[in-house]
PDB file of C-alpha atoms in Angstrom:
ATOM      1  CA  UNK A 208     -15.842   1.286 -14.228  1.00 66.00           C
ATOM      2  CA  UNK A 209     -18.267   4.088 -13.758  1.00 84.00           C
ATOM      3  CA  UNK A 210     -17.804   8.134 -14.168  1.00 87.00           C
ATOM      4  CA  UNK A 211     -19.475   8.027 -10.919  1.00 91.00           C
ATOM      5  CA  UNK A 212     -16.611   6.396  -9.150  1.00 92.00           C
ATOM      6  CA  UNK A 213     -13.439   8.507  -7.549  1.00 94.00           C
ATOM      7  CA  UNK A 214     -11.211   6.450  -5.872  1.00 94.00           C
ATOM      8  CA  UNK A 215      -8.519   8.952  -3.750  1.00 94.00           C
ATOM      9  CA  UNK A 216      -6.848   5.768  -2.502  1.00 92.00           C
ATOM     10  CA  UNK A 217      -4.766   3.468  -4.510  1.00 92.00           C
ATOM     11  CA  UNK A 218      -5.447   0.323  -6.685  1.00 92.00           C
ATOM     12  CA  UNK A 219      -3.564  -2.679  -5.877  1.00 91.00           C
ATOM     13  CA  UNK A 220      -1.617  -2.021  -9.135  1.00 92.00           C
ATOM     14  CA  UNK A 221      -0.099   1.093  -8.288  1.00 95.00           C
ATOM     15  CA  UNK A 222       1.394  -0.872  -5.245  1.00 95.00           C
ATOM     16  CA  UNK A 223       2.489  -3.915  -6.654  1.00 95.00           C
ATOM     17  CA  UNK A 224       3.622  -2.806  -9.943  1.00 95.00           C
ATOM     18  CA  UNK A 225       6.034  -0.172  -8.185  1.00 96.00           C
ATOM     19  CA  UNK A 226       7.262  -2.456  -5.631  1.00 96.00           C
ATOM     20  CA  UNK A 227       8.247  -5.078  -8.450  1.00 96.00           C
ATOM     21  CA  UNK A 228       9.896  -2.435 -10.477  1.00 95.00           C
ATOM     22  CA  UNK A 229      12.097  -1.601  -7.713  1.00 95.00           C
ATOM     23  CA  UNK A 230      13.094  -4.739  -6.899  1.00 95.00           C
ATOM     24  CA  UNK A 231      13.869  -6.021 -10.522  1.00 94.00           C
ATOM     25  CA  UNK A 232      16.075  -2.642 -11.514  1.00 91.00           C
ATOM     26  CA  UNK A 233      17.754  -3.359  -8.211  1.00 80.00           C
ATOM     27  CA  UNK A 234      21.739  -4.092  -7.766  1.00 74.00           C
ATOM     28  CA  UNK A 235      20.857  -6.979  -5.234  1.00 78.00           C
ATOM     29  CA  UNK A 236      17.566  -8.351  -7.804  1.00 85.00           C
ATOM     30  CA  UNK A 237      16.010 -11.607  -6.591  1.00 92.00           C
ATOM     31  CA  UNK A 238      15.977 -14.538  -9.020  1.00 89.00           C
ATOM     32  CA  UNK A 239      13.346 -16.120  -7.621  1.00 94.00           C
ATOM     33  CA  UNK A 240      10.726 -14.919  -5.951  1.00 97.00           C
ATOM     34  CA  UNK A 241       7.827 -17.124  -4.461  1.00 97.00           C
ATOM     35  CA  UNK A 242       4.297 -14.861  -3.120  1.00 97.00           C
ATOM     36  CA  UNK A 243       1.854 -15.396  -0.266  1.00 97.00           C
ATOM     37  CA  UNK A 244      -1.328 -13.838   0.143  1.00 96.00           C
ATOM     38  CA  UNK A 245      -4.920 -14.322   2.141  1.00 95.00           C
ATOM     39  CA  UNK A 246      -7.254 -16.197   0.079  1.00 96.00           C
ATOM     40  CA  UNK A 247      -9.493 -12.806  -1.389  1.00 95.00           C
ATOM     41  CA  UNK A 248     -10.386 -10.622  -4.067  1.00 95.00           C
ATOM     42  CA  UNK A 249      -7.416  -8.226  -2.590  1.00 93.00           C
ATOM     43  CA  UNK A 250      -4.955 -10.739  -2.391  1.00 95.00           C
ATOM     44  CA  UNK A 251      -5.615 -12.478  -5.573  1.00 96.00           C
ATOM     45  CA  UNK A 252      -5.646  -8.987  -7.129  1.00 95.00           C
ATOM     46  CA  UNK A 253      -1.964  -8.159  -5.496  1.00 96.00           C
ATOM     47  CA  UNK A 254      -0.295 -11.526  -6.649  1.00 97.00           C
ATOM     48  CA  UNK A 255      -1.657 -10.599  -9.995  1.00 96.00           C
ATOM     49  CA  UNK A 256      -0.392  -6.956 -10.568  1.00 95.00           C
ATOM     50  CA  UNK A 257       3.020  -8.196  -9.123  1.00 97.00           C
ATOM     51  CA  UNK A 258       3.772 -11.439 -11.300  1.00 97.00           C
ATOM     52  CA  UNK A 259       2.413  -9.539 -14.172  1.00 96.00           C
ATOM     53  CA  UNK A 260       5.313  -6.532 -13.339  1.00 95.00           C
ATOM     54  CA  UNK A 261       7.562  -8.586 -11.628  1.00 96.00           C
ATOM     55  CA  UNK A 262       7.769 -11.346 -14.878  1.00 96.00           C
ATOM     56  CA  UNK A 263       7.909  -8.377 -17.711  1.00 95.00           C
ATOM     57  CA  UNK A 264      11.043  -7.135 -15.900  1.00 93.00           C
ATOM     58  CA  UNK A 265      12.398 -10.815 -16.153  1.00 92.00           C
ATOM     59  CA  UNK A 266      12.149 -11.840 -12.991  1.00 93.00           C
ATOM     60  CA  UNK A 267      10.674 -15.082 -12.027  1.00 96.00           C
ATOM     61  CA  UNK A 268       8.181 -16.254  -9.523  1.00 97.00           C
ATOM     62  CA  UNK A 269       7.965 -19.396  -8.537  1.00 96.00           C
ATOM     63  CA  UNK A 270       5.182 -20.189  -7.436  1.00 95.00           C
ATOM     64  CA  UNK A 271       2.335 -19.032  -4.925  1.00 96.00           C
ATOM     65  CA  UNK A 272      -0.194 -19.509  -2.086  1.00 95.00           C
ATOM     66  CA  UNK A 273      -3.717 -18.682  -0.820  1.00 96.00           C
ATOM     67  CA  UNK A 274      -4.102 -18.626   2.315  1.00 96.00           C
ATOM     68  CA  UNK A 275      -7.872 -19.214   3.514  1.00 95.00           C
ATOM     69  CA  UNK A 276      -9.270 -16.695   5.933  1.00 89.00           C
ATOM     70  CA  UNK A 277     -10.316 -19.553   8.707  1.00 90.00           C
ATOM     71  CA  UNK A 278      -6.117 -20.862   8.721  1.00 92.00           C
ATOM     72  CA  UNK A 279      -5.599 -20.876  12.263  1.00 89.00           C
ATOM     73  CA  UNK A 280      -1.822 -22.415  11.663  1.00 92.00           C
ATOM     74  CA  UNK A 281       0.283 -20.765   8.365  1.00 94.00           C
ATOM     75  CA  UNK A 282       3.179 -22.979   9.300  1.00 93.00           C
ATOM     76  CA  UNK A 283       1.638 -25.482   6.147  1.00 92.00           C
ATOM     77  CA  UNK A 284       1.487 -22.648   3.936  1.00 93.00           C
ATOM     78  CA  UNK A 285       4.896 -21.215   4.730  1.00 94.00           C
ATOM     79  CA  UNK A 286       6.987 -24.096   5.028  1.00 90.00           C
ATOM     80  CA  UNK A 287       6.987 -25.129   1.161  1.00 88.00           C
ATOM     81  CA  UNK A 288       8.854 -22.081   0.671  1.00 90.00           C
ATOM     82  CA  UNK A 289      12.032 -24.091   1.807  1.00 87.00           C
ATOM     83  CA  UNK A 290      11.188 -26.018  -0.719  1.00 90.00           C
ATOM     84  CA  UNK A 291      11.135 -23.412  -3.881  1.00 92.00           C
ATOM     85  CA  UNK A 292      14.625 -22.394  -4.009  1.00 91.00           C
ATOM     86  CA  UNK A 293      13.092 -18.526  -3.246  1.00 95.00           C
ATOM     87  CA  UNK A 294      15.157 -16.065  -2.254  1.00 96.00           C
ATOM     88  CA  UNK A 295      12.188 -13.601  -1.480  1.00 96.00           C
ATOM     89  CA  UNK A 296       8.444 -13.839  -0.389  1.00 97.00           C
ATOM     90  CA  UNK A 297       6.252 -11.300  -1.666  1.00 97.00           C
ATOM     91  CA  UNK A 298       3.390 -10.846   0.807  1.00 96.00           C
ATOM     92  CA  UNK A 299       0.149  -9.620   1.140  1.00 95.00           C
ATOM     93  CA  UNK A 300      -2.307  -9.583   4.359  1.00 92.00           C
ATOM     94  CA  UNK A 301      -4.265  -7.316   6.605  1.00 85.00           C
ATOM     95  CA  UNK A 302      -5.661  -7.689  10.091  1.00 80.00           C
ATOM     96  CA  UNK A 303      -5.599 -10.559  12.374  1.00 83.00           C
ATOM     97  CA  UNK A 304      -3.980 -12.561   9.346  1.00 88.00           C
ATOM     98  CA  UNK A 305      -1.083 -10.381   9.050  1.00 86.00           C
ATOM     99  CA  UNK A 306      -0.066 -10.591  13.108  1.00 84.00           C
ATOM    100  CA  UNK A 307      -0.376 -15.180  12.312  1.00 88.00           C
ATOM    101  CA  UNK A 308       2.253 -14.460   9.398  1.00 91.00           C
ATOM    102  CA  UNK A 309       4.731 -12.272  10.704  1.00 88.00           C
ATOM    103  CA  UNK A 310       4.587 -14.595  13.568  1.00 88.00           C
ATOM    104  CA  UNK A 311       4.868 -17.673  11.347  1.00 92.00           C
ATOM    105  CA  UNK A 312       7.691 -16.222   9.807  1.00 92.00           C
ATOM    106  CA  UNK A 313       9.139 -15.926  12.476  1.00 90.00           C
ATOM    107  CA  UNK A 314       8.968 -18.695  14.446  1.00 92.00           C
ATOM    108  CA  UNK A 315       9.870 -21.015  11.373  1.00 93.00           C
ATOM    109  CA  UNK A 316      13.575 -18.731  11.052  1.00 92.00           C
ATOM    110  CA  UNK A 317      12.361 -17.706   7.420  1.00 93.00           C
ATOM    111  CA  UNK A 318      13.484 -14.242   7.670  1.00 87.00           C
ATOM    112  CA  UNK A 319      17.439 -15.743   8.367  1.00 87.00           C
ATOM    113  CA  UNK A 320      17.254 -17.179   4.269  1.00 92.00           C
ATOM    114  CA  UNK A 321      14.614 -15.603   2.372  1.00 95.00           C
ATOM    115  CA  UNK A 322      13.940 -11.777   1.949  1.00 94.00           C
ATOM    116  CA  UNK A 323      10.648 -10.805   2.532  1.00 94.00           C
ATOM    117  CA  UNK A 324       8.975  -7.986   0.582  1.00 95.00           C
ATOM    118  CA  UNK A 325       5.171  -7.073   0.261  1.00 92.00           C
ATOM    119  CA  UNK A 326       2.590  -4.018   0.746  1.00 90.00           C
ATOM    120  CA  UNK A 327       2.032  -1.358   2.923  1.00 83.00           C
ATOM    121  CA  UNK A 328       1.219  -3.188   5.955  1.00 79.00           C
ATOM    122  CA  UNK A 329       4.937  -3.993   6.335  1.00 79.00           C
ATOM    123  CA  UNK A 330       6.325  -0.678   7.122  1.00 76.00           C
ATOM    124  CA  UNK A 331       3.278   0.973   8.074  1.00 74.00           C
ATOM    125  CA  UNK A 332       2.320   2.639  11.265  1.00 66.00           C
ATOM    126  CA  UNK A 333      -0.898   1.095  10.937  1.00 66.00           C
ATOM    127  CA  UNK A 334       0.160  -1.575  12.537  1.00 64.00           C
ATOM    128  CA  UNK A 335       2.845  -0.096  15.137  1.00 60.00           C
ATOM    129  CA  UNK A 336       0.204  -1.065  17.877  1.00 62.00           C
ATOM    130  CA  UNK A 337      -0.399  -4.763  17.488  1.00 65.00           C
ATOM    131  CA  UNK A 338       1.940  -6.186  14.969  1.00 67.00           C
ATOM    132  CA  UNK A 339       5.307  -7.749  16.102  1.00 73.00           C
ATOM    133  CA  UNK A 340       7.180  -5.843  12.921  1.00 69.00           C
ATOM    134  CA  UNK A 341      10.481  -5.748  14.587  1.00 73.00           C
ATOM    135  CA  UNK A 342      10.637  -9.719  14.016  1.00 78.00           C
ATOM    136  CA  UNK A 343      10.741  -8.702  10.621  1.00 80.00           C
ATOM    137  CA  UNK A 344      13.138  -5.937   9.833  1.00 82.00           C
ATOM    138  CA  UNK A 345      14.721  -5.727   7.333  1.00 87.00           C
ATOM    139  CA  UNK A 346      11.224  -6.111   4.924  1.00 90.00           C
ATOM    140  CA  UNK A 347      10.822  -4.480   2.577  1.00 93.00           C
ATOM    141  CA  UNK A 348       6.756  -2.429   1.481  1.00 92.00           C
ATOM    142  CA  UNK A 349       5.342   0.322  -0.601  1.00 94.00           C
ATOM    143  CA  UNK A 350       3.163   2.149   0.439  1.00 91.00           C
ATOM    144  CA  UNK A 351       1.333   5.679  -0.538  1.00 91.00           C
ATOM    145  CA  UNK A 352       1.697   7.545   2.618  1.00 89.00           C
ATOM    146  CA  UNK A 353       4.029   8.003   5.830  1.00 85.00           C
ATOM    147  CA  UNK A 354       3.524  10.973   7.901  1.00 82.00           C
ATOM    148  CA  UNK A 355       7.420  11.698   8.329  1.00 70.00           C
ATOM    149  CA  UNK A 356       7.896  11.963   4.193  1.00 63.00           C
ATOM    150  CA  UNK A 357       4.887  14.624   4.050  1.00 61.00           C
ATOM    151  CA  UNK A 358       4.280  17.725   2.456  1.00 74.00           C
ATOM    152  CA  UNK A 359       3.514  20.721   4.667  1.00 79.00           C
ATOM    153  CA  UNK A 360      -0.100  20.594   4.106  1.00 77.00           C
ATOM    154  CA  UNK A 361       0.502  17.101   5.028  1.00 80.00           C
ATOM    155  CA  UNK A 362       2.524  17.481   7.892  1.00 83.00           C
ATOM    156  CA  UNK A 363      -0.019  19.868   9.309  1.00 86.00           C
ATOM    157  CA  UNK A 364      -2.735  17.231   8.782  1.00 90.00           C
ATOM    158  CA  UNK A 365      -0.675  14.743  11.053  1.00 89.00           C
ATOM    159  CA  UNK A 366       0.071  17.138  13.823  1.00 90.00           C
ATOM    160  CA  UNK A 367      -3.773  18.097  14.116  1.00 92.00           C
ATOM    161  CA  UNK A 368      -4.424  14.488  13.900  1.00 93.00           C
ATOM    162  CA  UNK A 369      -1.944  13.451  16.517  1.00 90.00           C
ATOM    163  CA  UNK A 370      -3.164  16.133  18.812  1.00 94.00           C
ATOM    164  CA  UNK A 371      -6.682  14.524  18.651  1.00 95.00           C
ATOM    165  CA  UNK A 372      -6.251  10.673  18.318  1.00 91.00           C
ATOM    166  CA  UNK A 373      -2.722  10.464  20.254  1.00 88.00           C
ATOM    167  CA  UNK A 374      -1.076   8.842  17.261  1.00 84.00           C
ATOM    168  CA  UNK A 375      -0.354   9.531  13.612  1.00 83.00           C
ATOM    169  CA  UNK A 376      -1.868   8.664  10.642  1.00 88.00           C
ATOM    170  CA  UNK A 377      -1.648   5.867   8.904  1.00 86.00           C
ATOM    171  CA  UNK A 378      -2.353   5.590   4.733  1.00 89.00           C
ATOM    172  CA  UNK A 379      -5.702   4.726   5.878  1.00 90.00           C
ATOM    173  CA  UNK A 380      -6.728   8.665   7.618  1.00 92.00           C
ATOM    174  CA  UNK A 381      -4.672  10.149   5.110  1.00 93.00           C
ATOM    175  CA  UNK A 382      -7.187   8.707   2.605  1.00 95.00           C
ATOM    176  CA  UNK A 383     -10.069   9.401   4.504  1.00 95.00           C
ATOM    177  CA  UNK A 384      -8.496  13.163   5.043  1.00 95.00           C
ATOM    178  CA  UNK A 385      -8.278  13.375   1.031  1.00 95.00           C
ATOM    179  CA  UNK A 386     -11.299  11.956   0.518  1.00 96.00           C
ATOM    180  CA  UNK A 387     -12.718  14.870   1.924  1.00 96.00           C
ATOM    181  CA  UNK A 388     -10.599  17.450   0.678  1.00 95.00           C
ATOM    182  CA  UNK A 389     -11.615  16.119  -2.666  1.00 96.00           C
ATOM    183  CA  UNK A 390     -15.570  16.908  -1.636  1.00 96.00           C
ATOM    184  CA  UNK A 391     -14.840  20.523  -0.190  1.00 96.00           C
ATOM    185  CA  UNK A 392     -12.521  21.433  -3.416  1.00 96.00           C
ATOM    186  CA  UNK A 393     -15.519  20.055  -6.017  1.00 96.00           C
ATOM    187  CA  UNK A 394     -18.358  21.178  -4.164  1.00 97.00           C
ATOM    188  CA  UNK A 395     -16.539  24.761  -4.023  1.00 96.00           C
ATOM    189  CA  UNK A 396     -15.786  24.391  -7.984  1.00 96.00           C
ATOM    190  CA  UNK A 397     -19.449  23.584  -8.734  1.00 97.00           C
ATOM    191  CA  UNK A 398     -20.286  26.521  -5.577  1.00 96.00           C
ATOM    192  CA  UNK A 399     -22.541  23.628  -3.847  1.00 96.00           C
ATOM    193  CA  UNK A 400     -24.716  22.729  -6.770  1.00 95.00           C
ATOM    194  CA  UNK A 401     -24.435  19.189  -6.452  1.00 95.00           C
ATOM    195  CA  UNK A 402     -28.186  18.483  -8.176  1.00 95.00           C
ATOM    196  CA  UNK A 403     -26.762  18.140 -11.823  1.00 96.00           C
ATOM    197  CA  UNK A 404     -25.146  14.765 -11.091  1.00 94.00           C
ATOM    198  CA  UNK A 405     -22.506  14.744 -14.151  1.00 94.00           C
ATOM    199  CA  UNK A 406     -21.391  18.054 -13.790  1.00 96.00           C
ATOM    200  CA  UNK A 407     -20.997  17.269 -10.091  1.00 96.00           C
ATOM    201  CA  UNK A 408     -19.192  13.585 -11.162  1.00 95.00           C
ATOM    202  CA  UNK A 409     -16.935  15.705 -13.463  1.00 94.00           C
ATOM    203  CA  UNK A 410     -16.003  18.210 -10.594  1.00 96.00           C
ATOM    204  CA  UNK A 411     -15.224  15.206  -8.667  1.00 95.00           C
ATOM    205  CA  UNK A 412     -12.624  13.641 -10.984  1.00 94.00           C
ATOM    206  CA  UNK A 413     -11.131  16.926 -12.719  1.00 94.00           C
ATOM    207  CA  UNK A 414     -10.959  19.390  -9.056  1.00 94.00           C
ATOM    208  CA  UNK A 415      -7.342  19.043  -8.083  1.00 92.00           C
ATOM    209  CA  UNK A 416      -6.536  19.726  -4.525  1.00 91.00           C
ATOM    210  CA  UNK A 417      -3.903  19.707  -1.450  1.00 90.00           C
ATOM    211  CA  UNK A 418      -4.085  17.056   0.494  1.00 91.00           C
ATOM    212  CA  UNK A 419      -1.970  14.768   2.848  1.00 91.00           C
ATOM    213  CA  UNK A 420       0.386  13.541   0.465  1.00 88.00           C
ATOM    214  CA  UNK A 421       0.776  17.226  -1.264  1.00 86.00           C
ATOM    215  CA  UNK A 422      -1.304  18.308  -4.846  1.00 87.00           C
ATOM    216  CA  UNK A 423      -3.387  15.305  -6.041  1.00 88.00           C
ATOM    217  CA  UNK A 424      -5.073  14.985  -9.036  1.00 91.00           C
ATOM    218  CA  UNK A 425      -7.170  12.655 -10.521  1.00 93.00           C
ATOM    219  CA  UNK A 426      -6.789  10.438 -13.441  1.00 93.00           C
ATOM    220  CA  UNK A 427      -9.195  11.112 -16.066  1.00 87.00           C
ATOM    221  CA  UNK A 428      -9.319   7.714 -17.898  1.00 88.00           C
ATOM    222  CA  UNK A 429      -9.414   5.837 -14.576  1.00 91.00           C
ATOM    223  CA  UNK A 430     -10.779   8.361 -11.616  1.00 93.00           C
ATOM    224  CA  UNK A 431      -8.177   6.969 -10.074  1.00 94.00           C
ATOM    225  CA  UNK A 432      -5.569   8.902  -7.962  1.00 95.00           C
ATOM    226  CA  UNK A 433      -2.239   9.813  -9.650  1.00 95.00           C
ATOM    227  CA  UNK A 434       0.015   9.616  -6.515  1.00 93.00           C
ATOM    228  CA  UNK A 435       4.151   9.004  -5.992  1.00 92.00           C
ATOM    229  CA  UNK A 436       4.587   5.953  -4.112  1.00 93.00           C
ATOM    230  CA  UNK A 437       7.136   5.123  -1.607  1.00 91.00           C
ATOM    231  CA  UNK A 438       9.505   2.196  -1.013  1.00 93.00           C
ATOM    232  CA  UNK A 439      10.468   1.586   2.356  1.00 90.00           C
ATOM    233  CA  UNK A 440      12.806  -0.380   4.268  1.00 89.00           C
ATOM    234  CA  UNK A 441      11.730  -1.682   7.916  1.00 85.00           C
ATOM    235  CA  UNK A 442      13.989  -0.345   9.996  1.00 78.00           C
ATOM    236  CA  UNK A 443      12.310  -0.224  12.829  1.00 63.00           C
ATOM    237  CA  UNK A 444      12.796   3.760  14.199  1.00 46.00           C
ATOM    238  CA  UNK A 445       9.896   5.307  16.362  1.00 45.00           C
ATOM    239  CA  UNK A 446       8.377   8.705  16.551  1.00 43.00           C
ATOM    240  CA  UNK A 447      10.239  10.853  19.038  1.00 37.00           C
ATOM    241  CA  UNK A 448       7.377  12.488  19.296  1.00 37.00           C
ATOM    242  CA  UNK A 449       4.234  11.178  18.648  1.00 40.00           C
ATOM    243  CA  UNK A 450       1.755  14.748  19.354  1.00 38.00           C
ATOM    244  CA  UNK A 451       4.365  16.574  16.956  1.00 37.00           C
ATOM    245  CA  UNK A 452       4.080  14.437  14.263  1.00 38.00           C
ATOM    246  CA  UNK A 453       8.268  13.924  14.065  1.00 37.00           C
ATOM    247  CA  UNK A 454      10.777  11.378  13.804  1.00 37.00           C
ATOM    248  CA  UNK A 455      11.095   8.187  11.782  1.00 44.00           C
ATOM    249  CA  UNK A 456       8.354   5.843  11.723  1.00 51.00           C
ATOM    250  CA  UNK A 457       9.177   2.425  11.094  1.00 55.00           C
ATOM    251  CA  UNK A 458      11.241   2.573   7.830  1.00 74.00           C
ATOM    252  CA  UNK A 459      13.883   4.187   5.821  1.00 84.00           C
ATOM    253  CA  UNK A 460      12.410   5.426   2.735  1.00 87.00           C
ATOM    254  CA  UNK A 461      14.601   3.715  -0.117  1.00 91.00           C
ATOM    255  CA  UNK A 462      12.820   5.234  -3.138  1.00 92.00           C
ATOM    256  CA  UNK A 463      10.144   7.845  -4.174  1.00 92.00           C
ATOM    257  CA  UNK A 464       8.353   6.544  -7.694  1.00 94.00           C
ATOM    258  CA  UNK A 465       6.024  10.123  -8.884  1.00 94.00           C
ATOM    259  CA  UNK A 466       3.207   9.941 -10.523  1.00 93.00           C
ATOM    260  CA  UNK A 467       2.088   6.375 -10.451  1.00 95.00           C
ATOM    261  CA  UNK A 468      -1.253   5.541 -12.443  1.00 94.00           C
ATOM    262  CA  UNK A 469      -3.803   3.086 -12.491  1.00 91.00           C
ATOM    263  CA  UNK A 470      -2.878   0.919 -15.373  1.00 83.00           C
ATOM    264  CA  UNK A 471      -5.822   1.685 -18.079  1.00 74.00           C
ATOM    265  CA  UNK A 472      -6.453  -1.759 -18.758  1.00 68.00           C
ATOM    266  CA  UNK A 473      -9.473  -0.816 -21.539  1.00 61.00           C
ATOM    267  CA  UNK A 474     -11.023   1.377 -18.891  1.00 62.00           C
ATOM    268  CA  UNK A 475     -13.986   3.528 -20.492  1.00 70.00           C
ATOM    269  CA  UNK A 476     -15.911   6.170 -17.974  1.00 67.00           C
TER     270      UNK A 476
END
């Protein structure tokens, strides 16, 4: 860790954790849960946070898989989990990967006996445009932003972005939105005097601000982002309109957590 560093996004932790919290205090808790992720430092990282959370609630997992990067067929990886007794798959992917597993899920009936659950990209509108996500529904994410559960700065940030791009933002632009908000607050704190690096490092992690998912603030024993985070169901509504920035995205929102940390896991700036 580094004073230097100000992350405005979210650490894998602040996902995971959540999601396993919710599911564990639930009325419907699964026994046994059995998780899936590409074979990477974010995957590995996701698994981790959740067993950790998911186990301390007493919950148990099962077991899990890597999936390499190069799979061309996840049917291997996926159809084990017949075999586990699961009665939910915790999931993790991005990209190219995620379109093979939702359609691997799919195709292999999965969905008809084993709950699926995992991170953003399951209820996102990320990946409205080239993921198959109503052969999922029913899944269940968390995720940090949705541009229908805004605040009003935030809602104005997704009309102005709709009006430009033609779509609305995913988690993704809303980070890259705050990300700059950050930089405008800090540089106004320290009026533009940027030359004394840790006075401007401590403007950068102590400047609170209004960004797309309302005031943020930073952490100041991680630099991390104190954010809410959201637990959604796929449900599989659409925008009714897409310039206004209105209507349901892809999810019913089942839970709002506030003020999630970064777990300070002997973190020293």
């Amino acid at each position: 860790s580094s004073r230097y560093v100000v992350r405005v996004s979210y650490a894998s932790d602040q996902i995971a954790t959540t999601l396993a919290g919710y599911l564990a205090a639930g009325r419907g808790r699964p026994k046994r849960i059995y998780m899936i992720a590409a074979d990477d430092p974010a995957g590995r990282d996701m698994l981790a946070a959740f067993r950790h959370a998911y186990e301390a609630a007493g919950g148990e997992i099962v077991g899990e898989t890597y999936v390499p990067r190069s799979a061309a067929d996840f049917a291997p990886y996926l159809l084990k989990l017949r075999l586990t007794g699961a009665e939910m798959a915790f999931a993790h992917f991005s990209g190219p990967a995620a379109e093979q597993f939702v359609s691997a899920y799919h195709e292999l009936r999965l969905q008809s006996s084993i709950k699926l659950a995992g991170t953003g990209w399951l209820v996102s509108p990320f990946h409205r445009g080239n993921l198959r996500l109503d052969l999922i529904a029913g899944a269940v994410g968390a995720v940090d932003y949705l541009p229908d559960t805004a605040t009003p700065a935030g809602g104005e940030f997704a009309r102005r972005f709709a009006a430009r791009y033609g779509t609305l933002p995913s988690e993704h632009a809303a980070h890259g939105y705050d990300a700059g908000r950050l930089i405008l607050a800090a540089l106004r704190a320290v009026r533009g005097r940027t030359t004394d690096r840790p006075v401007w490092a401590r403007a950068l992690a102590d400047t609170p601000f209004e960004g797309s998912r309302g005031a943020v603030r930073m952490d100041p024993a991680t630099n991390n982002v104190v954010e809410d985070i959201l637990v959604v169901k796929n449900t599989f509504g659409q925008a009714a309109d897409a310039a206004a920035g209105t209507g349901a995205l892809n999810g019913t929102v089942l839970a709002r957590v506030p003020a999630v940390k970064q777990p300070n896991e002997g973190c020293k700036l």
